[in-house]
Coordinates of C-alpha atoms and ligand atoms in Angstrom, one line a residue:
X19 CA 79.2 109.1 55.3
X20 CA 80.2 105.9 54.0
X21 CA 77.8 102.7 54.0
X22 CA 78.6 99.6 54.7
X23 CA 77.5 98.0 52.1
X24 CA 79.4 100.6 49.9
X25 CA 82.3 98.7 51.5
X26 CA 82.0 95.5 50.3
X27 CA 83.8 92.6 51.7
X28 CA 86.8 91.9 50.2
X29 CA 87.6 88.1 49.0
X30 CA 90.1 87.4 52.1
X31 CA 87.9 88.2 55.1
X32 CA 84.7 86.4 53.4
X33 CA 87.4 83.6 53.4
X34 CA 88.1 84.4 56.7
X35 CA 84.4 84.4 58.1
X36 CA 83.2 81.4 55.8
X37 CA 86.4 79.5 57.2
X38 CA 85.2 80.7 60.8
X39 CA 81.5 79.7 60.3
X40 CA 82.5 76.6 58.9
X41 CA 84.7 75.7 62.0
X42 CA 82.0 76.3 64.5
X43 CA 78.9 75.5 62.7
X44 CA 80.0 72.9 59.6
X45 CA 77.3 75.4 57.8
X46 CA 79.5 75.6 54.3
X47 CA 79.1 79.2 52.7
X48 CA 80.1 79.2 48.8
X49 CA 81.9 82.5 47.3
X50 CA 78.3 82.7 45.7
X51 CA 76.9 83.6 48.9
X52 CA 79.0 86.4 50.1
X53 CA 75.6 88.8 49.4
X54 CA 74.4 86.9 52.0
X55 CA 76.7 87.3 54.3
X56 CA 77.4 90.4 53.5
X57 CA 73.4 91.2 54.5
X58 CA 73.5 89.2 57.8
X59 CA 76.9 90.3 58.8
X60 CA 76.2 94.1 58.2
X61 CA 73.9 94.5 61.3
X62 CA 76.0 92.5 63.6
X63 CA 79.3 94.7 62.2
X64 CA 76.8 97.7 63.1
X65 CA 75.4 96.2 66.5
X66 CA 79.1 95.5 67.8
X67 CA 80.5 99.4 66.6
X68 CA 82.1 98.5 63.6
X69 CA 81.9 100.5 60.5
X70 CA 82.3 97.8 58.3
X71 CA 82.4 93.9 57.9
X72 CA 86.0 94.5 57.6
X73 CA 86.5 95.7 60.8
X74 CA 84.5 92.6 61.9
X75 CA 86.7 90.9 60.4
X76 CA 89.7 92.1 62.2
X77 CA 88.2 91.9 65.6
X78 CA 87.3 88.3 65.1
X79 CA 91.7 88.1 64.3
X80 CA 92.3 89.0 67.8
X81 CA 91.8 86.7 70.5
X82 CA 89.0 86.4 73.2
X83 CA 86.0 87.2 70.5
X84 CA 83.9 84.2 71.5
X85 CA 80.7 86.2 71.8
X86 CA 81.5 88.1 68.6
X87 CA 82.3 84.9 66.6
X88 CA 78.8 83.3 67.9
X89 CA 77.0 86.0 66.7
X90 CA 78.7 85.7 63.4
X91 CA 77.2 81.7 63.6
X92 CA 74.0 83.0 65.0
X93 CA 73.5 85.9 62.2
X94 CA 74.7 82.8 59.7
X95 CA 71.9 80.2 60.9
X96 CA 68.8 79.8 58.8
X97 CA 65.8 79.4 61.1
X98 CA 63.1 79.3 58.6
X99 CA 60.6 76.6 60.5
X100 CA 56.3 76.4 60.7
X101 CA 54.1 74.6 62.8
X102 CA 53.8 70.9 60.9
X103 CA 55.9 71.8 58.5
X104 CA 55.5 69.6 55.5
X105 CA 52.1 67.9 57.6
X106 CA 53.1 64.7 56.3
X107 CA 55.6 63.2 58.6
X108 CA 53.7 64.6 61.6
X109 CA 50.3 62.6 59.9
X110 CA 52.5 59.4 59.9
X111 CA 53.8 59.9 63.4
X112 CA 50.4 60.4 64.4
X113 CA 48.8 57.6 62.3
X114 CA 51.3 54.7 62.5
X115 CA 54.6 55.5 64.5
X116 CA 53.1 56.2 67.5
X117 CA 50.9 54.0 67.7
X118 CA 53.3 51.4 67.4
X119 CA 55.5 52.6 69.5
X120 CA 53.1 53.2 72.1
X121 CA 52.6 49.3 71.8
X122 CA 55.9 48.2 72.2
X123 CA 56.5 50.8 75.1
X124 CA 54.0 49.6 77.2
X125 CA 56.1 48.0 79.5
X126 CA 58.3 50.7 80.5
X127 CA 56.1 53.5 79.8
X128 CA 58.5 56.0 78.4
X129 CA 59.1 57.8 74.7
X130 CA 62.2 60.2 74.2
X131 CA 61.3 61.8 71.1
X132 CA 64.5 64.6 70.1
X133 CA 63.7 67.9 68.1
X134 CA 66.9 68.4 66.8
X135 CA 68.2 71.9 64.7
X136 CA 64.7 73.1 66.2
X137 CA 64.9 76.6 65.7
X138 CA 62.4 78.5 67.4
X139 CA 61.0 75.4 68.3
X140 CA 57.8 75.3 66.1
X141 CA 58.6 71.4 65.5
X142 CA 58.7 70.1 68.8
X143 CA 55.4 72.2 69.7
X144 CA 53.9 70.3 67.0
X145 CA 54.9 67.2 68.4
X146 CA 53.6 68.2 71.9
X147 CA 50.4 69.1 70.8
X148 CA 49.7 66.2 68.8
X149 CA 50.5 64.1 72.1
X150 CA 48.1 66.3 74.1
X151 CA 45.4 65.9 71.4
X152 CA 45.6 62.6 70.0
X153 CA 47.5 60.6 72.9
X154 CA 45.7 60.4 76.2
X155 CA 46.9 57.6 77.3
X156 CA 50.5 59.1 77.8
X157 CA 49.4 61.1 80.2
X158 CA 50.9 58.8 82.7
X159 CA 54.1 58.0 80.8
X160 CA 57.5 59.8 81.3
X161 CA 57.4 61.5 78.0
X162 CA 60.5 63.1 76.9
X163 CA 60.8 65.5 74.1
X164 CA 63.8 66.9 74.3
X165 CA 64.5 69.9 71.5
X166 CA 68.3 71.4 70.5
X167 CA 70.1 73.8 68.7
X168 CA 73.3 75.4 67.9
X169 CA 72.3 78.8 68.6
X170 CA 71.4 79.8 71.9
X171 CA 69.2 83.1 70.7
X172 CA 66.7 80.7 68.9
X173 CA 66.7 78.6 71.8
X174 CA 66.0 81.2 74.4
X175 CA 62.9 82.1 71.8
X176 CA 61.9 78.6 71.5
X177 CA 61.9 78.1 75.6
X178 CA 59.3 81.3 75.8
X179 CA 57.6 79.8 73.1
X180 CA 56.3 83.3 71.9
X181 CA 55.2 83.8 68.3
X182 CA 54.3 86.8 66.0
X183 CA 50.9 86.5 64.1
X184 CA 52.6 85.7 60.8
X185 CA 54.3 82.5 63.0
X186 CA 50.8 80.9 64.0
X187 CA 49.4 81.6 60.7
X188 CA 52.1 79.2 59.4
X189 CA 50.9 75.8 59.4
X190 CA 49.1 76.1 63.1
X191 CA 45.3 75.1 62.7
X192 CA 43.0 77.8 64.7
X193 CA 41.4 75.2 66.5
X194 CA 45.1 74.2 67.9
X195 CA 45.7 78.0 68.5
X196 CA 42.3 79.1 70.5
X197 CA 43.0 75.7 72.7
X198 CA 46.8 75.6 73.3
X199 CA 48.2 79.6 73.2
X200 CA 47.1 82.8 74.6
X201 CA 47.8 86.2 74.1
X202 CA 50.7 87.8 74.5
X203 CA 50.8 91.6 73.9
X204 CA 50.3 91.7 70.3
X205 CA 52.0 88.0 70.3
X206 CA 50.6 84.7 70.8
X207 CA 52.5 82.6 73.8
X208 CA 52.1 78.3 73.9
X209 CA 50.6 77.4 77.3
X210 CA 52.7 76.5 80.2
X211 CA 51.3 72.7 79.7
X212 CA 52.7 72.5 76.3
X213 CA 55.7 74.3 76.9
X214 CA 56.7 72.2 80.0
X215 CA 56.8 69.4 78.1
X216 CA 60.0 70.0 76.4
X217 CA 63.1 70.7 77.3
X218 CA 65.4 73.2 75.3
X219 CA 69.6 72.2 75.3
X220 CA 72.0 73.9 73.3
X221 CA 73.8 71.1 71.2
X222 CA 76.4 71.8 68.3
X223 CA 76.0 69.2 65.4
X224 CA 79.9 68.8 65.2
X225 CA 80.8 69.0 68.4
X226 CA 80.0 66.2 71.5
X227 CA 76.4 65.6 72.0
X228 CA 75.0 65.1 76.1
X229 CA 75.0 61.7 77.2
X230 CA 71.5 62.2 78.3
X231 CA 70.4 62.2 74.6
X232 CA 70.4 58.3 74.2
X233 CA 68.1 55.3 73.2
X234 CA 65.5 58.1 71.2
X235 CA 62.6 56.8 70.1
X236 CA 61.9 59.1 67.5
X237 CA 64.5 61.4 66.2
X238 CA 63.7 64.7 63.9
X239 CA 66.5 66.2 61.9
X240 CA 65.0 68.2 59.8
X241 CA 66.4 70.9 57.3
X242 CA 70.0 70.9 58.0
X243 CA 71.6 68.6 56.7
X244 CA 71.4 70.3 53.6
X245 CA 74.0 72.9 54.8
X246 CA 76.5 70.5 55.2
X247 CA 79.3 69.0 53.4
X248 CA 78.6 65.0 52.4
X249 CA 81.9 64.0 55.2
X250 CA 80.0 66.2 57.9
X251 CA 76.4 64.3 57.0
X252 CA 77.9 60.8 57.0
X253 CA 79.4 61.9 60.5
X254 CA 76.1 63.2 61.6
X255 CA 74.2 60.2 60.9
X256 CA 76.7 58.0 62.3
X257 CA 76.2 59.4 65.6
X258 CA 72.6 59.5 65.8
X259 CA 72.5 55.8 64.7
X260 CA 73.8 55.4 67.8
X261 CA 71.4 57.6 70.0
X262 CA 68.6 55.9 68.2
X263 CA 66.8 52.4 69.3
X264 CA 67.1 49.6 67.3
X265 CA 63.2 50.0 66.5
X266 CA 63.2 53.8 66.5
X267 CA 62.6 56.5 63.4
X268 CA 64.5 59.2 61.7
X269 CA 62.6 62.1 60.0
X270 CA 65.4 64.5 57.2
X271 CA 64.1 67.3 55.8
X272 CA 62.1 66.7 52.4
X273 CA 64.9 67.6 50.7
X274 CA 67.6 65.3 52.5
X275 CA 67.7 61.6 52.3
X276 CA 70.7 59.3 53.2
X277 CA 72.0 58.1 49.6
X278 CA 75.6 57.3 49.6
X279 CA 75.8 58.8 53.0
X280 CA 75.4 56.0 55.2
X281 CA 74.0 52.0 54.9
X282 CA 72.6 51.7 59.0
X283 CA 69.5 53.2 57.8
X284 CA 67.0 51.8 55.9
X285 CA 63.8 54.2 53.6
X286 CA 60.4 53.8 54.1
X287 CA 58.0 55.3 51.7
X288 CA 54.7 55.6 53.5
X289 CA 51.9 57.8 51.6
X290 CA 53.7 61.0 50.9
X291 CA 56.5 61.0 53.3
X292 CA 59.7 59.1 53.7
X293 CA 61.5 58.1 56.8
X294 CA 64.4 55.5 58.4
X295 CA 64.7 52.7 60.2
X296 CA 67.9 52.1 61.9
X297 CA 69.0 48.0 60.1
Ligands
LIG25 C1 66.1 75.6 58.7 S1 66.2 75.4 60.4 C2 65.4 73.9 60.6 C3 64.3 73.9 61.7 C4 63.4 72.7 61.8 N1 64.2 71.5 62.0 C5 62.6 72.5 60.6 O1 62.8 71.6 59.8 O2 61.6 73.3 60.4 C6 67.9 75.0 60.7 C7 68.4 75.1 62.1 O3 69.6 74.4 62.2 C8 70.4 75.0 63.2 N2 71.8 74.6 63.0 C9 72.7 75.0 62.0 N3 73.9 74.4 62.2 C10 73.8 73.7 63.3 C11 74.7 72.9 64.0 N4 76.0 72.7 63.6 N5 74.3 72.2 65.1 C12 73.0 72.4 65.6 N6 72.1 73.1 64.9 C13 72.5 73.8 63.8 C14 70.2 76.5 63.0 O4 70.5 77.2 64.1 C15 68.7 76.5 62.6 O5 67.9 76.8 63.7

């Protein structure tokens, strides 16, 4: 019986399916990382009765193959995430930007803060949390933290808000976990509380953005950026300079900044982390 890996992918249809991801997605795949898709394309070529990436390949030729093609995205996506990833931006939103925001809010009584690439939604969570814990006096505000992807399998995850053991032990204090989850099974499931805190939307990077995500406070775009071309980033940022206040913040990955990507933003070093200001 013949493998598919045995197969191979042959230089035209990676073109083909790095030419498709990039269309939907704007995630850019380099010939260098055809083993990769190669490895996440195999079970979705098996899971859809294809011998080989090949015949993948071909189906996605033929019209109508919308599902197929977002499970080619979906399989392309990487949705490495932790609870307080990095801990240092969530220290300064907890230490100084809220705060400060909660200040200048006090009129109006409302924060939109926006999750955005949030995977399986172990950012937002964090963010919740961290209001529950640390922000009482919310309690009576019209809190909105609003968390989107592209793909709509990590979002249905992220809405059940159900983790494996190896998820929690990822960043999540036990203090946070014996207080906020439960058991699921041989899972651990986020509390209805937290959970209805946020709401899950699907929303494409490159593609138009709901109305309803405007004037945020606080805006997290974390660890995707980096799978972009510069043109796509530039375009990126432009828009959410213009879903963000005039006062608000903008978390990147720790491996992202804005150099020769965009001047409406502005860098702020604070203790070990770095974000921007819209100027
Ligand atoms: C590495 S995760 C980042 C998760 C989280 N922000 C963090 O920093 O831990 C990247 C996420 O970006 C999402 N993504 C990739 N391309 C996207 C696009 N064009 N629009 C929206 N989300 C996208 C993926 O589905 C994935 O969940």
């Amino acid at each position: 019986m013949t493998t598919l890996a045995a197969n191979g992918l042959s230089p035209t249809d990676f073109d083909f399916l790095a030419k498709l991801v990039l269309e939907r997605s704007a995630i850019v795949l380099e010939q260098s990382k055809s083993y990769l898709l190669e490895s996440r394309l195999n079970p979705v070529a098996r899971e859809n009765g294809f011998d080989t990436i090949g015949e993948l390949a071909d189906a996605l030729r033929k019209p109508n193959h919308r599902q197929l093609a977002d499970a080619v995205v979906d399989a392309m996506t990487t949705n490495e995430t932790s609870f307080y990833r990095d801990i240092h931006p969530f220290e300064v939103l907890k230490k100084q930007l809220l705060p400060e925001l909660i200040e200048k809010r006090s009129k109006e009584k409302r924060l939109t803060i926006w999750s955005n690439a949030c995977s399986s939604g172990q950012e937002v969570y964090s963010i919740a949390m961290m209001i529950r814990e640390h922000f009482p006096q919310l309690l009576d505000w019209d809190v909105r933290l609003r968390a989107t992807d592209l793909s709509n399998d990590i979002l249905e995850r992220a809405q059940k808000g159900i983790f494996n053991q190896t998820e929690v032990n990822r960043g999540l204090p036990m203090q946070l976990l014996m207080k906020y989850f439960h058991r699921e099974g041989v899972h651990w499931q986020i509390n209805d509380d937290i959970r209805s805190m946020v709401r899950f939307d699907s929303v494409n990077l490159i593609e138009n953005w709901p109305l309803t995500l405007a004037n945020v406070d606080v805006v997290f775009l974390r660890n995707v950026l980096i799978y972009f071309t510069p043109d796509t980033k530039r375009q990126i940022l432009a828009k959410v300079r213009q879903r963000i206040k005039d006062d608000g913040c903008l978390f990147l990955g720790g491996s992202e900044n804005t150099m020769n990507l965009t001047n409406e933003f502005e860098r702020v070093q604070v203790d070990r982390t770095v974000y921007y200001r819209p100027v």
